[in-house]
């Protein structure tokens, strides 16, 4: 016992592993013999019994199809149909012979062999009767052929069918027996495995308890350091002076502490950058909206909300299903589409080009949308970003300018553009155009 205590961690673990390995080998040996028995039973079931059942079923199907095609040769039909039926029957007869021979290779018992020979004899008799029917048809004796087909041939065919049915029943019986054998082997293998596992678990628990008491004291300090790291305390001092395995663990914990501290600093920097980006989006005067890969709105900035509220009457009239008081975030982008659905051709163009510009009208309110797809580093589609620009005033100015210019072209120079509701470039445009009209009016008056 004292010798074990003087061992370092690596030899102790090797010794424990050796004992557990011996227990595992014992389990494996017991499981191997149980599984070998189960494998033999399942192989017999899969390779022999299932093949027999499938071959016998195919044989019965071929016999039935043969009779169907033979009957087609008796009915009133074209010569081509009768010739096709006879050719198909000849092919089926060859298939029956081949399948019967295949089944003969699978016969394993004397009883099964007798059943197979009975079928071979019954089918040979039925085939000979079918051939006599065809011969009568060839001699232009259709009535005799029908009488033979419905009498003697039917009786012989039924005997062949009964024989193949007996083969199927025998195969089913063997399948049931093989299944029971497999169940027995499985149960025995289970019990053997359970017993060996119990021995293995008991031995493993004993070894684990012994070495756990040996290692608890040495690991206590390491656990304390790990708890500090898990709690986010990344500035505690770690003693790495030990030269054994616990010392290696302390060095690994020190590296982990250092890496986590660096990662935390990087995450904080990324969070600050994301905050700056979000603040910039919130302060932007351009309406912005971001959707996820499922085309649900994930973000909208205050500028977009203000745009929609500014034209609330027009938007509500154009989108009766949109709740102006509810948040857009979380709703499908379709709620902002006329008709409640994005045009498929527009989505196809956006997916193809990655960017699209369009104009959206809600009554008299007009918005220009610049839409771009968002893809990750691997090129996978992750969403879309919408830039909204309110062109309502621009449209109104364009219409007002067009009206004044059209009147001037017709000789009416009295029209002027209202400058009270305009600013910036539009104001300058209105002032300059009014000045031009004033100058032309004076010149014409003079």
Coordinates of N, CA and C in Angstrom, one line a residue, residues 221-240 250 253-254 257-258 261:
X221 N -6.0 22.7 -4.8 CA -5.5 24.0 -5.2 C -5.9 24.3 -6.6
X222 N -5.7 23.2 -7.5 CA -6.0 23.4 -8.9 C -7.5 23.7 -9.1
X223 N -8.4 23.1 -8.3 CA -9.8 23.4 -8.4 C -10.1 24.8 -8.0
X224 N -9.4 25.3 -6.9 CA -9.6 26.7 -6.5 C -9.3 27.7 -7.6
X225 N -8.2 27.4 -8.3 CA -7.8 28.3 -9.4 C -8.8 28.2 -10.5
X226 N -9.2 27.0 -10.9 CA -10.2 26.8 -11.9 C -11.5 27.5 -11.6
X227 N -11.9 27.5 -10.3 CA -13.2 28.2 -9.9 C -13.0 29.7 -10.1
X228 N -11.8 30.2 -9.7 CA -11.6 31.7 -9.9 C -11.7 32.1 -11.4
X229 N -11.1 31.2 -12.3 CA -11.1 31.5 -13.7 C -12.6 31.4 -14.2
X230 N -13.3 30.4 -13.7 CA -14.7 30.3 -14.1 C -15.6 31.4 -13.7
X231 N -15.3 32.0 -12.5 CA -16.0 33.1 -12.0 C -15.6 34.5 -12.6
X232 N -14.6 34.4 -13.5 CA -14.2 35.7 -14.1 C -13.1 36.4 -13.4
X233 N -12.6 35.8 -12.4 CA -11.4 36.4 -11.7 C -10.2 36.0 -12.4
X234 N -9.7 36.9 -13.2 CA -8.5 36.5 -14.1 C -7.2 37.2 -13.7
X235 N -7.2 37.7 -12.4 CA -6.0 38.4 -12.0 C -5.3 37.7 -10.8
X236 N -5.9 36.5 -10.4 CA -5.3 35.8 -9.2 C -4.0 35.2 -9.6
X237 N -3.1 35.0 -8.6 CA -1.8 34.5 -8.8 C -1.9 33.0 -8.7
X238 N -1.2 32.3 -9.7 CA -1.2 30.9 -9.8 C 0.2 30.4 -9.6
X239 N 0.4 29.4 -8.6 CA 1.7 28.9 -8.3 C 2.0 27.8 -9.3
X240 N 3.1 28.0 -10.1 CA 3.5 27.1 -11.1 C 4.9 26.5 -10.8
X250 N -1.3 23.4 -13.4 CA -1.3 24.8 -13.0 C -0.8 25.7 -14.1
X253 N -3.5 26.0 -16.5 CA -4.5 27.0 -16.0 C -4.1 28.4 -16.2
X254 N -2.8 28.6 -16.0 CA -2.2 30.0 -16.1 C -2.3 30.4 -17.6
X257 N -5.9 31.3 -18.2 CA -6.2 32.6 -17.6 C -5.8 33.7 -18.5
X258 N -4.6 33.6 -19.0 CA -4.0 34.6 -19.9 C -4.8 34.7 -21.2
X261 N -8.2 36.3 -20.5 CA -8.1 37.7 -20.3 C -7.9 38.5 -21.6

